[in-house]
């Protein structure tokens, strides 16, 4: 490395540290669940997106093992060469059926799915409209597409409409988180869809945090709102509530076939190991059948809200397992997170640029693997004087 660059990097890292923005990783030595061991110490963790508590489920693990016995470990090729196997196919059929859309396509991750879809469907001369609080992967996808990128005020359909009214672009794509990942609130999907109909736009819904959690049997945010529309492109991840890894996009047969032909993050990458598809088939069954997991989540959400009501902390308005506790300053958020960690409770501090300046927060995320006693331990620690 050139000495100049090395010096610049060292300066940048020091500046980041000084502003309370240095990110660090903890070393987890157990499976992902409510009770974990980190660097030799036991904690109750409120950090994962494993909302249904399936990441360490033995049924998923044994499905993965039988996947290894049948298919080995690696897919060995991209889907369009010879990496597309019967496990992937079966999973795509099951996912499409589950979300009640004609066809689904697997991607290796949600990040790649968003990059692939937006850049396959839009380019120069087109326009992409996005909520300001969308996930980074949707923002990056819009930039990569080279379409005009217009962001509107969070959850403000009127602001979106003003942009749609004035755009000269022929092809218009609205992209939005169904559940905002750092806020936990839900997008007004029916209103957004209505605007898309009026202004001839398509709507890409990123349901990373709704799939498995919302709607009857966990079928996701479209089911939650009862939406059936040809204009909707549905995307969800499989590493959060589904407990495994990967993502899928679902929609009309022509949409999916276009992605097979054009989505570069689908075409130019190795297919995921078939064992993951086997695990996901088992996961889908659990998601569909075990309603108690969603019931437990709802109970824990209202318990947390009730126990913190009237205290000094403000939870952002959210009915989802993402319950952000607003702190404000970066140093204060880090200090609160550290104080909880001293008491055996892990809750991540989320700071800019992941969230806007001055809105650093603790992102409490609940899982069906938590008990009522876990939540009470957290709220008791938060309500203790510092
Ligand atoms: C996590 C997340 C993604 C990325 O999904 P991965 O499978 O983790 O790459 C995309 N969109 C949203 C809203 C997310 O929260």
XYZ file of C-alpha atoms and ligand atoms in Angstrom:
401
model
C 0.000 0.000 0.000
C 1.279 3.512 -0.788
C 2.412 5.263 2.370
C 0.166 8.255 1.610
C -2.928 6.097 1.440
C -1.937 4.291 4.644
C -1.666 7.651 6.463
C -5.006 8.847 5.131
C -6.739 5.657 6.224
C -5.230 5.892 9.712
C -6.451 9.510 9.991
C -9.930 8.625 8.804
C -10.194 5.763 11.277
C -9.046 7.971 14.138
C -11.588 10.642 13.192
C -14.317 8.028 13.042
C -13.356 6.767 16.502
C -13.379 10.316 17.890
C -16.924 10.890 16.634
C -18.220 7.718 18.301
C -18.796 6.141 14.897
C -16.314 3.283 14.853
C -18.147 0.013 14.264
C -16.929 -3.151 15.947
C -17.855 -6.808 15.773
C -18.507 -9.151 18.663
C -17.529 -12.788 18.477
C -20.505 -15.119 18.877
C -19.633 -18.692 19.847
C -23.126 -20.233 20.073
C -25.954 -20.518 17.520
C -28.044 -17.381 16.967
C -30.836 -17.301 19.532
C -32.151 -15.326 22.503
C -29.491 -16.663 24.877
C -25.996 -16.544 23.468
C -22.370 -16.713 24.532
C -20.136 -13.899 23.328
C -16.431 -13.709 24.071
C -16.763 -16.022 27.054
C -19.796 -14.390 28.627
C -23.508 -15.309 28.570
C -26.002 -12.729 27.365
C -29.637 -12.314 26.499
C -29.514 -10.764 23.042
C -32.002 -8.419 21.386
C -29.920 -8.024 18.241
C -30.981 -10.516 15.616
C -33.496 -10.473 12.793
C -34.338 -14.071 13.648
C -37.857 -12.968 14.539
C -39.428 -16.421 14.638
C -36.499 -18.082 16.433
C -35.740 -20.455 13.556
C -32.022 -19.845 12.935
C -31.048 -22.674 15.301
C -34.177 -24.814 14.897
C -33.203 -28.519 14.842
C -35.706 -29.315 12.088
C -34.083 -26.808 9.767
C -30.650 -28.106 10.710
C -31.627 -31.695 9.967
C -33.147 -30.668 6.624
C -29.805 -29.009 5.811
C -27.990 -32.224 6.755
C -30.187 -34.319 4.511
C -29.521 -31.728 1.803
C -25.790 -32.382 2.234
C -26.361 -36.124 1.977
C -28.270 -35.686 -1.269
C -26.404 -32.863 -2.963
C -23.074 -32.354 -1.217
C -21.960 -28.910 -0.168
C -21.421 -26.588 -3.114
C -23.663 -25.723 -6.069
C -20.490 -25.501 -8.155
C -21.859 -23.259 -10.915
C -24.174 -20.340 -11.552
C -27.888 -21.000 -12.072
C -27.685 -20.456 -15.839
C -24.771 -22.839 -16.310
C -25.436 -25.992 -14.265
C -25.927 -24.754 -10.685
C -29.728 -24.750 -10.694
C -30.816 -27.918 -8.901
C -34.049 -29.608 -7.950
C -33.877 -28.230 -4.392
C -33.692 -24.645 -5.735
C -36.535 -25.382 -8.124
C -38.740 -26.901 -5.450
C -38.091 -23.925 -3.174
C -38.948 -21.376 -5.885
C -42.233 -23.158 -6.541
C -43.020 -23.296 -2.813
C -42.156 -19.609 -2.280
C -44.340 -18.446 -5.186
C -47.198 -20.525 -3.839
C -46.640 -19.202 -0.321
C -46.830 -15.531 -1.321
C -49.575 -16.262 -3.890
C -47.705 -14.899 -6.887
C -47.156 -16.653 -10.231
C -43.399 -17.193 -10.078
C -40.403 -16.671 -7.781
C -36.657 -16.425 -8.315
C -33.982 -17.129 -5.694
C -31.051 -14.780 -5.104
C -28.019 -15.323 -2.868
C -28.881 -12.376 -0.621
C -31.339 -9.558 -0.254
C -28.666 -7.047 -1.140
C -28.032 -8.840 -4.413
C -31.740 -9.236 -5.135
C -32.324 -5.492 -4.854
C -29.272 -4.640 -6.955
C -30.337 -7.169 -9.563
C -33.991 -6.196 -9.847
C -33.633 -2.420 -9.960
C -30.800 -2.445 -12.464
C -32.486 -5.074 -14.638
C -35.706 -3.074 -14.843
C -34.478 0.511 -15.085
C -31.646 2.425 -16.745
C -30.769 5.813 -18.198
C -33.915 7.792 -19.023
C -36.012 5.970 -16.413
C -36.754 7.119 -12.866
C -36.626 5.399 -9.490
C -38.566 6.875 -6.541
C -37.570 5.920 -3.017
C -38.541 6.551 0.584
C -35.750 8.449 2.377
C -35.471 5.776 5.056
C -35.153 2.835 2.669
C -32.512 0.192 3.296
C -29.025 0.909 1.923
C -29.323 -1.917 -0.603
C -32.258 -0.193 -2.317
C -30.343 3.086 -2.443
C -27.274 1.392 -3.877
C -29.462 -0.432 -6.382
C -30.965 2.842 -7.601
C -27.510 4.404 -8.011
C -26.218 1.388 -9.907
C -29.194 1.471 -12.279
C -28.224 4.940 -13.642
C -31.904 5.912 -13.629
C -32.834 9.311 -12.173
C -33.014 8.732 -8.408
C -35.668 10.720 -6.535
C -36.160 10.331 -2.794
C -39.311 11.401 -0.980
C -39.972 12.215 2.653
C -40.499 9.134 4.828
C -43.956 7.566 4.535
C -45.327 10.613 2.710
C -47.407 9.561 -0.332
C -48.226 13.201 -1.144
C -44.503 13.926 -1.541
C -44.174 10.903 -3.801
C -47.096 12.075 -5.878
C -45.470 15.474 -6.484
C -42.417 13.682 -7.854
C -44.484 11.346 -10.020
C -46.484 14.249 -11.463
C -43.401 16.032 -12.738
C -41.219 13.203 -13.980
C -40.510 13.025 -17.705
C -39.334 9.411 -17.352
C -41.114 6.742 -19.331
C -40.441 3.865 -17.008
C -41.111 4.637 -13.342
C -40.277 2.375 -10.442
C -41.170 3.098 -6.824
C -39.019 1.156 -4.354
C -39.844 0.868 -0.678
C -39.169 -1.089 2.489
C -42.448 -2.688 3.601
C -41.176 -2.544 7.193
C -38.435 0.009 7.798
C -35.441 -1.812 9.166
C -34.254 0.765 11.708
C -37.664 2.237 12.594
C -39.982 -0.736 12.570
C -42.881 1.175 11.049
C -44.829 -0.109 8.053
C -45.069 1.626 4.663
C -48.542 2.744 3.514
C -48.445 0.159 0.738
C -52.085 0.501 -0.440
C -51.675 4.281 -0.866
C -48.354 3.850 -2.669
C -49.891 1.273 -4.989
C -52.788 3.574 -5.752
C -50.322 6.301 -6.772
C -48.431 3.829 -8.929
C -51.663 2.965 -10.708
C -52.533 6.594 -11.266
C -49.067 7.477 -12.575
C -48.267 4.263 -14.392
C -45.391 3.178 -12.170
C -44.349 -0.206 -10.788
C -43.898 -0.839 -7.074
C -41.011 -2.868 -5.664
C -41.800 -3.936 -2.102
C -38.818 -5.029 0.019
C -40.400 -7.239 2.685
C -37.174 -8.249 4.451
C -38.785 -7.699 7.857
C -42.390 -8.630 7.057
C -42.005 -12.034 5.415
C -42.822 -14.749 7.962
C -44.030 -12.167 10.467
C -46.966 -10.345 8.856
C -50.156 -11.596 7.239
C -52.023 -14.855 7.709
C -49.536 -17.716 8.222
C -46.705 -15.231 7.856
C -47.287 -14.779 4.121
C -45.933 -11.246 4.361
C -46.953 -7.640 3.962
C -48.939 -8.089 0.725
C -51.139 -10.620 2.542
C -51.310 -8.276 5.544
C -52.843 -5.581 3.304
C -54.735 -8.012 1.050
C -52.933 -6.691 -2.039
C -53.078 -8.521 -5.365
C -51.661 -6.459 -8.220
C -49.716 -6.981 -11.425
C -47.824 -3.769 -10.662
C -46.189 -5.177 -7.579
C -42.742 -6.735 -7.585
C -42.294 -8.540 -4.297
C -38.920 -9.155 -2.694
C -38.181 -10.819 0.645
C -35.099 -12.109 2.399
C -34.617 -15.606 3.761
C -31.955 -14.876 6.377
C -34.263 -13.032 8.782
C -37.570 -14.586 9.947
C -36.949 -17.611 7.720
C -33.782 -18.254 9.700
C -31.465 -19.363 6.877
C -29.951 -17.226 4.099
C -30.745 -15.770 0.705
C -33.683 -13.900 -0.790
C -36.288 -14.154 -3.512
C -38.216 -11.961 -5.892
C -41.754 -12.874 -6.895
C -44.178 -11.550 -9.491
C -45.539 -12.251 -12.937
C -43.983 -14.963 -15.091
C -42.674 -12.361 -17.564
C -41.112 -10.292 -14.795
C -39.263 -13.298 -13.410
C -38.180 -14.476 -16.846
C -36.796 -10.969 -17.532
C -34.782 -11.180 -14.336
C -33.375 -14.557 -15.358
C -32.247 -12.927 -18.609
C -31.068 -9.560 -17.249
C -30.396 -9.452 -13.500
C -26.607 -9.390 -13.302
C -26.483 -10.348 -9.609
C -28.471 -13.441 -10.537
C -26.505 -14.359 -13.649
C -22.895 -13.721 -12.634
C -22.712 -15.522 -9.318
C -22.563 -19.083 -8.042
C -25.886 -20.596 -7.016
C -26.311 -20.960 -3.247
C -25.684 -24.422 -1.798
C -28.715 -26.671 -2.363
C -28.598 -27.629 1.332
C -29.808 -24.094 2.106
C -32.803 -24.596 -0.162
C -33.565 -27.838 1.711
C -33.393 -25.990 5.031
C -35.649 -23.264 3.642
C -38.277 -25.767 2.534
C -38.420 -26.972 6.150
C -38.514 -23.365 7.348
C -41.494 -22.530 5.117
C -43.491 -25.352 6.693
C -42.730 -24.116 10.200
C -43.556 -20.508 9.239
C -46.886 -21.616 7.819
C -47.879 -23.994 10.608
C -46.604 -22.508 13.869
C -48.850 -19.541 14.463
C -47.807 -19.500 18.137
C -44.520 -17.891 17.110
C -46.321 -14.816 15.731
C -48.686 -14.787 18.723
C -45.684 -14.860 21.100
C -44.082 -11.980 19.197
C -47.186 -9.832 19.494
C -47.332 -10.554 23.235
C -43.681 -9.606 23.732
C -44.104 -6.389 21.713
C -46.998 -5.191 23.850
C -45.253 -6.277 27.044
C -42.168 -4.210 26.132
C -44.299 -1.169 25.271
C -46.332 -1.436 28.477
C -43.327 -1.887 30.737
C -41.543 1.159 29.278
C -44.647 3.382 29.191
C -44.439 6.303 31.604
C -40.661 5.888 31.975
C -37.957 8.183 30.631
C -37.409 6.350 27.333
C -39.283 6.888 24.116
C -39.906 3.950 21.820
C -40.501 4.947 18.198
C -44.055 4.062 17.115
C -43.854 0.485 15.818
C -46.093 -2.581 15.908
C -43.375 -4.866 14.597
C -40.637 -6.838 16.387
C -38.295 -3.918 15.617
C -38.697 -1.626 18.635
C -36.273 1.303 18.428
C -35.540 3.231 21.596
C -34.616 6.775 20.633
C -31.484 8.145 22.341
C -30.245 10.969 20.085
C -26.477 11.349 20.500
C -23.998 8.753 19.299
C -21.981 8.671 22.519
C -25.140 8.420 24.631
C -26.461 5.528 22.569
C -23.137 3.717 22.870
C -23.025 4.345 26.624
C -26.527 2.977 27.147
C -25.749 -0.073 25.050
C -22.550 -0.619 27.103
C -24.422 -0.256 30.396
C -26.916 -2.924 29.318
C -24.091 -5.193 28.160
C -22.556 -4.946 31.650
C -25.816 -6.419 32.889
C -25.776 -9.266 30.389
C -28.151 -7.672 27.856
C -27.074 -7.098 24.270
C -28.913 -4.373 22.350
C -27.122 -2.708 19.436
C -26.651 1.059 19.217
C -27.498 2.207 15.691
C -25.792 5.400 14.583
C -25.452 7.533 11.461
C -25.129 6.972 8.575
C -27.425 3.987 9.110
C -29.952 6.426 10.661
C -30.215 10.252 10.321
C -27.931 12.508 12.401
C -29.184 13.086 15.931
C -31.381 9.993 15.961
C -28.970 7.380 17.309
C -30.978 4.648 18.936
C -30.987 1.229 20.487
C -32.584 -1.184 18.077
C -34.384 -3.670 20.290
C -35.436 -6.615 18.218
C -37.709 -9.272 19.613
C -37.888 -12.931 18.717
C -40.314 -15.754 19.403
C -37.310 -17.316 21.157
C -37.513 -14.657 23.899
C -39.551 -15.262 27.043
C -41.591 -12.722 28.996
C -38.852 -12.892 31.669
C -36.217 -11.857 29.080
C -38.225 -8.749 28.218
C -38.756 -7.909 31.885
C -35.015 -8.127 32.532
C -34.419 -5.660 29.704
C -37.064 -3.168 30.773
C -35.972 -3.356 34.429
C -32.390 -2.560 33.399
C -33.551 0.348 31.229
C -35.660 1.803 34.020
C -32.843 1.691 36.596
C -31.310 5.105 37.223
C -27.994 5.377 35.306
C -31.467 -7.087 5.548
C -32.105 -6.302 4.476
C -31.737 -6.468 3.142
C -30.553 -7.314 2.752
O -30.842 -8.653 2.856
P -29.645 -9.689 3.030
O -30.237 -10.992 2.660
O -29.233 -9.610 4.455
O -28.556 -9.260 2.091
C -32.454 -5.801 2.175
N -33.464 -4.977 2.498
C -33.826 -4.769 3.778
C -34.956 -3.844 4.086
C -33.149 -5.414 4.809
O -33.481 -5.181 6.064
